[in-house]
PDB file of C-alpha atoms in Angstrom:
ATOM      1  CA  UNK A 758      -6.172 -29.486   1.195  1.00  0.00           C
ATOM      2  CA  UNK A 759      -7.133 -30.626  -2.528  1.00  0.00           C
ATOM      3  CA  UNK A 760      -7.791 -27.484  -5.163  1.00  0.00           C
ATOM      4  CA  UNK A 761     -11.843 -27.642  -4.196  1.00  0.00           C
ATOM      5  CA  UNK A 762     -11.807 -27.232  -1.159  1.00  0.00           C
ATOM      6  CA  UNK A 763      -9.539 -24.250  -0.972  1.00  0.00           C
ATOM      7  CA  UNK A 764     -11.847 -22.967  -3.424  1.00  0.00           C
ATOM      8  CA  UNK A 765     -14.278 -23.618  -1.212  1.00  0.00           C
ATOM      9  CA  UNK A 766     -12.809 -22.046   1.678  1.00  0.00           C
ATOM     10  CA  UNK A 767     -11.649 -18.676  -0.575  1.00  0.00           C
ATOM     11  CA  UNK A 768     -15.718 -18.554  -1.576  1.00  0.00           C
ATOM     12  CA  UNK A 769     -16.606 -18.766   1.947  1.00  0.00           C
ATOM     13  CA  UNK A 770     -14.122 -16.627   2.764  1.00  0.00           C
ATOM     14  CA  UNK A 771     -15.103 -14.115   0.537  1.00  0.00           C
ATOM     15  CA  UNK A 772     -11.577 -13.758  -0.738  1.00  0.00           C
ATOM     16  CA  UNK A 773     -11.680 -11.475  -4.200  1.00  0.00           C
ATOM     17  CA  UNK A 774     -11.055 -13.073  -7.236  1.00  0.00           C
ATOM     18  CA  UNK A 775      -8.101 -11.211  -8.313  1.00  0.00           C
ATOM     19  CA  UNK A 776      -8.881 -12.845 -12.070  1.00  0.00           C
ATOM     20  CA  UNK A 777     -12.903 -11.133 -11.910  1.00  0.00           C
ATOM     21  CA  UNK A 778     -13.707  -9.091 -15.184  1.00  0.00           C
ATOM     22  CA  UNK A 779     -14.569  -5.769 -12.937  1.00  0.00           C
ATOM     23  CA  UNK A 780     -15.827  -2.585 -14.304  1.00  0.00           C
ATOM     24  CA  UNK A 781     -14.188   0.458 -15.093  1.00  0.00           C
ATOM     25  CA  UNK A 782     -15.742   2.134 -12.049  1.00  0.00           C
ATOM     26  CA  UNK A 783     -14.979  -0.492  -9.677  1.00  0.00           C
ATOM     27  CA  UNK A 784     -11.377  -0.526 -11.085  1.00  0.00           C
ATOM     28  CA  UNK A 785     -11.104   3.407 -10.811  1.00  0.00           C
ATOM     29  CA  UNK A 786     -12.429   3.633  -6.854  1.00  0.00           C
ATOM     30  CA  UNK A 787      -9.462   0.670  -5.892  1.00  0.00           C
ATOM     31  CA  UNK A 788      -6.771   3.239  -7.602  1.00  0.00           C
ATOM     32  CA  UNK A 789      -8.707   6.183  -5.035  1.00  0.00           C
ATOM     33  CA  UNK A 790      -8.722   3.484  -2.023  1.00  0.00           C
ATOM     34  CA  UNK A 791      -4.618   2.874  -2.772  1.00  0.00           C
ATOM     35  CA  UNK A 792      -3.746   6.784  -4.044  1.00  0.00           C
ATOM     36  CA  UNK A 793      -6.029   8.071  -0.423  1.00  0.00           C
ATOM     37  CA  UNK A 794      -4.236   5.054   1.332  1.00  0.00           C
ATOM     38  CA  UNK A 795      -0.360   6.944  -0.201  1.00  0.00           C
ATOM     39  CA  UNK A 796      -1.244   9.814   1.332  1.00  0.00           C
ATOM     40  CA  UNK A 797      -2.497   8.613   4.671  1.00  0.00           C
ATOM     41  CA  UNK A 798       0.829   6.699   4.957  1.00  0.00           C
ATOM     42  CA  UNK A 799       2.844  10.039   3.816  1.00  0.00           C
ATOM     43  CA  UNK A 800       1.131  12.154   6.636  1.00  0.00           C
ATOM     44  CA  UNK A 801       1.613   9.591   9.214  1.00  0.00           C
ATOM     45  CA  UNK A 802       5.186   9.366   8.715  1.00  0.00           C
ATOM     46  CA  UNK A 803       5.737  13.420   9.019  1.00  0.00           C
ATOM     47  CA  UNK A 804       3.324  12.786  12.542  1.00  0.00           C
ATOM     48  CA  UNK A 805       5.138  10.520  13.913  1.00  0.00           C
ATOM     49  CA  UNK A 806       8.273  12.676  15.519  1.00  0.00           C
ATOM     50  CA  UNK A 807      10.067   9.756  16.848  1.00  0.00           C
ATOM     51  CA  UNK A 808      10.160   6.314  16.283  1.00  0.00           C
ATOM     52  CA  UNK A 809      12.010   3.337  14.420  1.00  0.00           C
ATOM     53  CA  UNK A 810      10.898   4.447  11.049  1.00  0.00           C
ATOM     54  CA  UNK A 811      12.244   7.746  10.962  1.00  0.00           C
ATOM     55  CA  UNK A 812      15.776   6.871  12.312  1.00  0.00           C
ATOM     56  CA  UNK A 813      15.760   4.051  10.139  1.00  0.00           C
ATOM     57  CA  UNK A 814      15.434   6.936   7.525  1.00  0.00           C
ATOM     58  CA  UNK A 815      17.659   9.627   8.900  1.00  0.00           C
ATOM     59  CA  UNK A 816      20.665   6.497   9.070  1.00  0.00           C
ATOM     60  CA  UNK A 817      20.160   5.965   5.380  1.00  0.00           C
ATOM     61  CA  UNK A 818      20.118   9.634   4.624  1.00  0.00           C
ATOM     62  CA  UNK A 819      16.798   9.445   3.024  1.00  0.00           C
ATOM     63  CA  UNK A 820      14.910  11.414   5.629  1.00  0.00           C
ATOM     64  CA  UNK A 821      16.018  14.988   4.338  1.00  0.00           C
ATOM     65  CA  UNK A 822      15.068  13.891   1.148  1.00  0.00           C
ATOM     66  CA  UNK A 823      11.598  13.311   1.972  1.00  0.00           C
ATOM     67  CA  UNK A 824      10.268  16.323   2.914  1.00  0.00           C
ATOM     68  CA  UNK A 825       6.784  17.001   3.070  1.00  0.00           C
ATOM     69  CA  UNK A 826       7.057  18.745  -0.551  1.00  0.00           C
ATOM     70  CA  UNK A 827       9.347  15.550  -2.076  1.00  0.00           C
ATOM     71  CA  UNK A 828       7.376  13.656  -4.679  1.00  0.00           C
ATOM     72  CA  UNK A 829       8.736  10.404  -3.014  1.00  0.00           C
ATOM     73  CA  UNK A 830       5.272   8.976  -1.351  1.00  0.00           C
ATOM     74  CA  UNK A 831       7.422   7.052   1.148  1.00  0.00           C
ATOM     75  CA  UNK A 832       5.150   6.672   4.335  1.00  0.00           C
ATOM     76  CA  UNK A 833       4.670   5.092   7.699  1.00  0.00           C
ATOM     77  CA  UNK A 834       2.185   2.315   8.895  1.00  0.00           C
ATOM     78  CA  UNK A 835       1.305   3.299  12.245  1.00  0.00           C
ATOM     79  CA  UNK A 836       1.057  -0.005  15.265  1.00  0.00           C
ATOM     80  CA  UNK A 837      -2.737   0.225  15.510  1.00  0.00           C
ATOM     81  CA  UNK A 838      -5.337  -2.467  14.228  1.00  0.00           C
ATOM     82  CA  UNK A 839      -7.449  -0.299  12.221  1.00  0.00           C
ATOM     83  CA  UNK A 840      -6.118   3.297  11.827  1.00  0.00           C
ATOM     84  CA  UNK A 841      -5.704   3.507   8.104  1.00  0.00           C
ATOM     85  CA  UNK A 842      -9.288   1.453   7.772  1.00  0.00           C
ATOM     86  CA  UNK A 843     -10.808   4.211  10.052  1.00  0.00           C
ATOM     87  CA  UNK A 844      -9.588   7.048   7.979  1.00  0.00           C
ATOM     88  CA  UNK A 845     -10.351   5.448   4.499  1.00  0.00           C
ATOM     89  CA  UNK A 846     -13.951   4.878   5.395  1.00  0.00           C
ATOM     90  CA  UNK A 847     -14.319   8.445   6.725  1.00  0.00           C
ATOM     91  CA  UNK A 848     -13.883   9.261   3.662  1.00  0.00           C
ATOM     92  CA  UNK A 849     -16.533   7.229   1.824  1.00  0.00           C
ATOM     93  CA  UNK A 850     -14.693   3.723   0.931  1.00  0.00           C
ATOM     94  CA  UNK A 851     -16.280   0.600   2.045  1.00  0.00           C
ATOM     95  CA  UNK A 852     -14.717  -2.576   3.418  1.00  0.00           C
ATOM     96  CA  UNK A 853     -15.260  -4.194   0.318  1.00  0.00           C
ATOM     97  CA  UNK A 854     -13.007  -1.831  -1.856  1.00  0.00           C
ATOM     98  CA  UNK A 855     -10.557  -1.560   0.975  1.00  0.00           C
ATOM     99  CA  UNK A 856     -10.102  -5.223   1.026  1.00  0.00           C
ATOM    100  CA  UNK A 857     -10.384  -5.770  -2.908  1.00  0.00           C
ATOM    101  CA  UNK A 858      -7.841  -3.096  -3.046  1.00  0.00           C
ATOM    102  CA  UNK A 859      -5.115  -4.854  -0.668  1.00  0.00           C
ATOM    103  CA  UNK A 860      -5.374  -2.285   2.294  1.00  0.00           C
ATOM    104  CA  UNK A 861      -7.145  -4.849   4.526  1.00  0.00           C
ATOM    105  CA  UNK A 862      -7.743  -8.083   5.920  1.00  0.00           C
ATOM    106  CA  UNK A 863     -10.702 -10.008   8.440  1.00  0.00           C
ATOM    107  CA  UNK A 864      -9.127 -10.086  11.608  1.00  0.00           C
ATOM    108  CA  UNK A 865     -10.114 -12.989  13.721  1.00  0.00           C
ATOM    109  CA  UNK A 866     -12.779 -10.745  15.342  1.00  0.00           C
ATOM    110  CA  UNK A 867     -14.249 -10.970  11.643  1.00  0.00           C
ATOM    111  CA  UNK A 868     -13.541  -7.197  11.095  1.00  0.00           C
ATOM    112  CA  UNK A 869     -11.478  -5.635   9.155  1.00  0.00           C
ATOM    113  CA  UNK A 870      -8.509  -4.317  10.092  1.00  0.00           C
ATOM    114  CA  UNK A 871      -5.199  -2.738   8.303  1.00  0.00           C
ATOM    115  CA  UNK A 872      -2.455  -4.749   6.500  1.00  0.00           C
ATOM    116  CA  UNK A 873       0.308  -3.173   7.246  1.00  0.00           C
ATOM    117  CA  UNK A 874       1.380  -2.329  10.636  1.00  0.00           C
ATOM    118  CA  UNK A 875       4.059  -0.277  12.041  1.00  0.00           C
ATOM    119  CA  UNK A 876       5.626  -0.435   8.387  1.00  0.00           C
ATOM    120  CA  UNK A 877       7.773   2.004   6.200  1.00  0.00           C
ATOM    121  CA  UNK A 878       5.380   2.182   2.975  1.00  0.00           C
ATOM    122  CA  UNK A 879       6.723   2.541  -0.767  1.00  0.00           C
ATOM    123  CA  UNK A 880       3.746   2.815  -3.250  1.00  0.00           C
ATOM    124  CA  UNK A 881       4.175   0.305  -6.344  1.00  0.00           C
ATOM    125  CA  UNK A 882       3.142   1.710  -9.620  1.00  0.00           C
ATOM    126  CA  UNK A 883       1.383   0.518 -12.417  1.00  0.00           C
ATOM    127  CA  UNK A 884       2.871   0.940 -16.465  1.00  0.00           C
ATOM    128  CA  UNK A 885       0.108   4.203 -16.051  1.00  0.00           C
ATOM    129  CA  UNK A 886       2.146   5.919 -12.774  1.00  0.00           C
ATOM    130  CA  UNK A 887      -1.122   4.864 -10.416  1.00  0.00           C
ATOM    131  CA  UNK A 888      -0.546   3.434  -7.684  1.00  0.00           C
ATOM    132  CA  UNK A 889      -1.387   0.525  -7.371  1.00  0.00           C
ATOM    133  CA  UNK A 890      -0.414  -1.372  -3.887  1.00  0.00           C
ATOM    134  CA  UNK A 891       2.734  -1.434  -1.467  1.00  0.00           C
ATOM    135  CA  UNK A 892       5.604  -2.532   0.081  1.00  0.00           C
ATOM    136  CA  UNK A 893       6.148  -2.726   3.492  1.00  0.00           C
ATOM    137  CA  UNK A 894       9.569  -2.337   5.383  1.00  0.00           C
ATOM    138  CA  UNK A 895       9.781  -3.239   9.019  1.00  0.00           C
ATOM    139  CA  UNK A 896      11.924  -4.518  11.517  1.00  0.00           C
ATOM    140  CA  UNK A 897      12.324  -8.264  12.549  1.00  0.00           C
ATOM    141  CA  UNK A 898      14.571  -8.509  15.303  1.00  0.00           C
ATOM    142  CA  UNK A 899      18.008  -6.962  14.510  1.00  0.00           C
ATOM    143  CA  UNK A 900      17.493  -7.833  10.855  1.00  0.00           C
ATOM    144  CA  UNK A 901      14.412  -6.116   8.250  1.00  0.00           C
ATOM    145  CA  UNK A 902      11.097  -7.363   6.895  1.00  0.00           C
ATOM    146  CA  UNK A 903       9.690  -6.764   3.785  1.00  0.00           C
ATOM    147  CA  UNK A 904       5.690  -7.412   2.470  1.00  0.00           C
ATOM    148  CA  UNK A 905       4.080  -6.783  -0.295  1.00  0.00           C
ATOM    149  CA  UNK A 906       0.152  -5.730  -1.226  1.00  0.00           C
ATOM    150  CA  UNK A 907      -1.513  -9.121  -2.307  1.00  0.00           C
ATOM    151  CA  UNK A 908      -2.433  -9.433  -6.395  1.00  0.00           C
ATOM    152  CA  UNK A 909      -5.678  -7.944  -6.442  1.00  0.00           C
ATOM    153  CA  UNK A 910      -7.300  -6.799 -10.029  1.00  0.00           C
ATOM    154  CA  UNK A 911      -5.267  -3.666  -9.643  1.00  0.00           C
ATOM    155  CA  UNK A 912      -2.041  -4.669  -8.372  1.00  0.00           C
ATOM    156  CA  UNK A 913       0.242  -7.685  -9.850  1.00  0.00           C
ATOM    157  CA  UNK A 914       4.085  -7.911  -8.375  1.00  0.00           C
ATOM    158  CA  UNK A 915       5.153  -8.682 -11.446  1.00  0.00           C
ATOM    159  CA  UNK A 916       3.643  -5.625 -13.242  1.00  0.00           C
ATOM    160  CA  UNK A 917       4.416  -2.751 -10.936  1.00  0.00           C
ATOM    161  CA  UNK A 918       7.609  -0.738  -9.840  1.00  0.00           C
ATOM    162  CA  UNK A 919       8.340   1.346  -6.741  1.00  0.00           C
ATOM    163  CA  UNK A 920      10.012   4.586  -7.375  1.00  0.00           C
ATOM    164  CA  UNK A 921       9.012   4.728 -11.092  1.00  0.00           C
ATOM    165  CA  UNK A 922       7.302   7.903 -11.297  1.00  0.00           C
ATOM    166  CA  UNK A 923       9.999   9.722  -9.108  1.00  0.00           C
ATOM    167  CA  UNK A 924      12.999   8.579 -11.238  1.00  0.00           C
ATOM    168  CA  UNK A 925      11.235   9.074 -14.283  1.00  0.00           C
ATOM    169  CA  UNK A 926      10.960  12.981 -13.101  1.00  0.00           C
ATOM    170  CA  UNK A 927      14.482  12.659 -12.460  1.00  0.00           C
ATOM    171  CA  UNK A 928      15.141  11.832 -15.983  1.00  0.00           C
ATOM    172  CA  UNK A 929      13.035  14.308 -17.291  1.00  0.00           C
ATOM    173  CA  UNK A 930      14.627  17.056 -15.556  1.00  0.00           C
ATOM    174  CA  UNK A 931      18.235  16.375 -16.828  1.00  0.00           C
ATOM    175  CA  UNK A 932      16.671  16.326 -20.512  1.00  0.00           C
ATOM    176  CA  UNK A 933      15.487  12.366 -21.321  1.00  0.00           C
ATOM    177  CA  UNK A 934      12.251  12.373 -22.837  1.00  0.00           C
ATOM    178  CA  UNK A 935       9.062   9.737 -22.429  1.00  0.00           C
TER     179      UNK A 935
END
């Protein structure tokens, strides 16, 4: 396929332009989308009482660690098609700003339906501590997987960092300064 017509194909896809100038206010309600999307994931993984995400955990020795008080955001993806898209437009977020924010794609039924499925989640944060996007951790076969958020105008692989905000209260706490 030459450069126009996967331009072509991206505009009839609708596919965001993750180089669009957008406004502050756009910008601000994809941080809410990704920040209400951390927190879905976080209370999903406490739900879920069994499972290959939380013995995955508990064999590392993270699990104890990640209490329900624990700053860590580490959450869980649950199997379903839509769950997290449900949830995010019950409260007030529209497909648009779920998929300009990363959290979803156009299923082949042409609805939207969650990225990540059945997925350990670690929030990516921008230079500012937001978050910004994800990355996934699941199994494939005897071995792991791991995916990350798309770039979207929020979110650039190159220009985020999992676990920054944690460490960085770490640091704090044994006297380093920022």
């Amino acid at each position: 396929m030459d450069h126009l017509a996967a331009w072509r194909k991206a505009q009839d896809s609708r596919i965001p332009d993750p180089n669009a100038v957008p406004t502050a206010a756009h910008l601000r309600r994809l941080l809410e989308a990704s920040q209400a999307a951390a927190r879905f994931y976080r209370r999903e993984l406490f739900r879920e009482k069994k499972g290959w995400s939380r013995d995955y955990l508990k064999r590392g020795g993270a699990l104890a660690q990640l209490d329900e008080g624990s700053r860590w955001m580490v959450g869980y993806a649950p199997a379903s098609r839509s769950r997290l898209v449900d949830h995010l437009r019950t409260l007030g977020f529209d497909l648009k700003t779920m998929r300009n924010a990363g959290l979803g794609v156009v299923g082949a039924d042409g609805r939207l339906v969650d990225r990540f499925r059945d997925q350990l989640m670690l929030p990516a944060r921008n230079d500012r501590l937001q978050i910004v996007g994800f990355t996934g951790v699941r199994r494939n076969g005897d071995g792991i997987y791991y995916s990350s958020s798309p770039n979207t105008q929020i979110y650039r692989r190159s220009g985020s960092v999992i676990g920054i905000a944690e460490q960085l209260e770490i640091l704090a706490g044994r006297g380093f300064q920022f």
